[in-house]
Amino acid sequence: MKDGEMNFDTLAIHAAEQHDQNQALNNPIYMTSTFTFTDLQQADDTFSFKRKAYVYTRGGNPTINLFEQRIAALEGGVDGVAFASGMAAITSVIMSFVKSGDEVIAHRNLYGSAFGALKHLMPDYGVKTKFVNMTNLEELKDAIGEKTKVLYLETPTNPSMEIIDLEAVAKIAAEDSIKVVVDNTFATPYLQRPLELGVDVVVHSATKYISGHGDAVGGVAVSKNQDYIYKLKFGYMCELGGVMSPFNAWLLLRGLKTLSLRMERHSSNAMKIANFLAENPLVERVMYPGMETHPGHEIAKRQMKDFGGIVSFELKGDLETAKAFVENLKLLKLAVSLGDAETLVEIPALMTHRDYLEEELKKFGFLKKTIRISAGLEHPDDIIADIKQSLERVR
Ligand SMILES: Cc1ncc(COP(=O)(O)O)c(C=O)c1O
């Protein structure tokens, strides 16, 4: 069966399958930094591209390549580039599209370090970012100027769970030959495939749902353009050096095998948590695109298969109430990161999103007291029981 003929769940297990000389079910981990040559002639043939072979793991490694090809098949791309982390993928991809004097337009609500890189780091290299509300397409159109080279966004966004219309944004960008880069970490390719909606590059923190077990840090970028992937790999990943470990590539391949099953459970648990919270009198606002009252619900229904595993919310009262709630939880773990089997909870403004200034938070779509829950794979009744007992104690 060819890859193109297989369904998502099958591709997650079999895409780009390689023959192993020992017929091992799982591909071996090529835990090696370098590859040997029999003689200088073979080395010369390799370096002059007469012979296709691995040379050095930063430039290519069979385990990493298999991960890149498998995730590319799932995203509907031609190939991918694996990175040491999601942030290495994000910064390398953005750098690959801009030079000094150019401008990026980003959605206002982003993962804290992505916001920090655009707001604080890139200006030192002559690249400025305008932060706009991309849920308002007119605001986006008005912001685009001659210097705009890249639109950068997440959907759903971290932590506000805002939904951005990918097809509409890609259409607007295409009119001015602007590249669109989407962080698909929250949705994963099982729930959303941005490349099919006209987006140029998808990036991931593979640390999250792709790993799924909280045991590996990694990133990946996927595109439909093979020349671009070649440029990103050899011009950026290799030169900047944010290479993935082969061991992590193997862990991520293992994670991918169960991605669809896990995303279904994460999504159904999140929906149950959101419904529970929405009905609780202590809760002020719930942000989950699966709720009909969510402003992005109709767009999410169109561009996503399900609504994902993250629920953000605010309690009535102040930051102290939010702090007491997270500290009274017993089963749910207080931690950054998301997408793991364990349900994780955090207060973004105090943890992952400290790059946002306090007075700016509201403008960027969340509050100091906003709480983010990454619904794990535990039984939903147990997750909700823990939330309930903590809410009772807070009251
Ligand atoms: C949406 C999103 N993108 C990117 C990242 C960064 O990924 P990493 O921690 O793998 O560098 C994160 C991390 O939390 C994230 O939540």
mmCIF file of C-alpha atoms in Angstrom, residues 313 315 319-335 344-348 350-351 368-373 386-387 389-391 393-394:
data_model
loop_
_atom_site.group_PDB
_atom_site.id
_atom_site.type_symbol
_atom_site.label_atom_id
_atom_site.label_comp_id
_atom_site.label_asym_id
_atom_site.label_seq_id
_atom_site.Cartn_x
_atom_site.Cartn_y
_atom_site.Cartn_z
ATOM 1 C CA PHE A 313 -10.673 29.816 32.311
ATOM 2 C CA LEU A 315 -12.479 32.283 38.360
ATOM 3 C CA LEU A 319 -5.240 36.329 41.337
ATOM 4 C CA GLU A 320 -5.144 35.010 44.909
ATOM 5 C CA THR A 321 -8.264 32.911 44.194
ATOM 6 C CA ALA A 322 -6.621 31.473 41.068
ATOM 7 C CA LYS A 323 -3.455 30.700 43.036
ATOM 8 C CA ALA A 324 -5.444 28.962 45.785
ATOM 9 C CA PHE A 325 -7.294 26.899 43.181
ATOM 10 C CA VAL A 326 -4.145 25.554 41.505
ATOM 11 C CA GLU A 327 -2.419 24.929 44.819
ATOM 12 C CA ASN A 328 -5.373 22.960 46.249
ATOM 13 C CA LEU A 329 -5.438 20.484 43.365
ATOM 14 C CA LYS A 330 -4.281 16.986 44.254
ATOM 15 C CA LEU A 331 -4.416 14.823 41.115
ATOM 16 C CA LEU A 332 -3.790 17.618 38.637
ATOM 17 C CA LYS A 333 -0.145 18.638 38.499
ATOM 18 C CA LEU A 334 1.043 22.233 38.650
ATOM 19 C CA ALA A 335 3.442 22.388 35.688
ATOM 20 C CA LEU A 344 -1.383 19.680 33.905
ATOM 21 C CA VAL A 345 -2.456 23.055 35.192
ATOM 22 C CA GLU A 346 -0.715 26.426 35.261
ATOM 23 C CA ILE A 347 -1.231 30.176 35.537
ATOM 24 C CA PRO A 348 0.324 31.402 32.256
ATOM 25 C CA LEU A 350 3.046 33.696 36.308
ATOM 26 C CA MET A 351 4.709 30.851 34.405
ATOM 27 C CA LYS A 368 -3.063 37.628 35.111
ATOM 28 C CA LYS A 369 -5.530 35.251 36.782
ATOM 29 C CA THR A 370 -6.199 33.127 33.654
ATOM 30 C CA ILE A 371 -5.726 29.415 34.422
ATOM 31 C CA ARG A 372 -4.779 26.900 31.711
ATOM 32 C CA ILE A 373 -5.590 23.197 31.971
ATOM 33 C CA ASP A 386 -10.225 17.031 41.715
ATOM 34 C CA ILE A 387 -11.276 20.340 40.117
ATOM 35 C CA GLN A 389 -12.821 19.605 45.493
ATOM 36 C CA SER A 390 -10.382 22.447 44.841
ATOM 37 C CA LEU A 391 -13.187 24.831 43.852
ATOM 38 C CA ARG A 393 -11.965 24.682 49.127
ATOM 39 C CA VAL A 394 -11.466 27.996 47.325
#
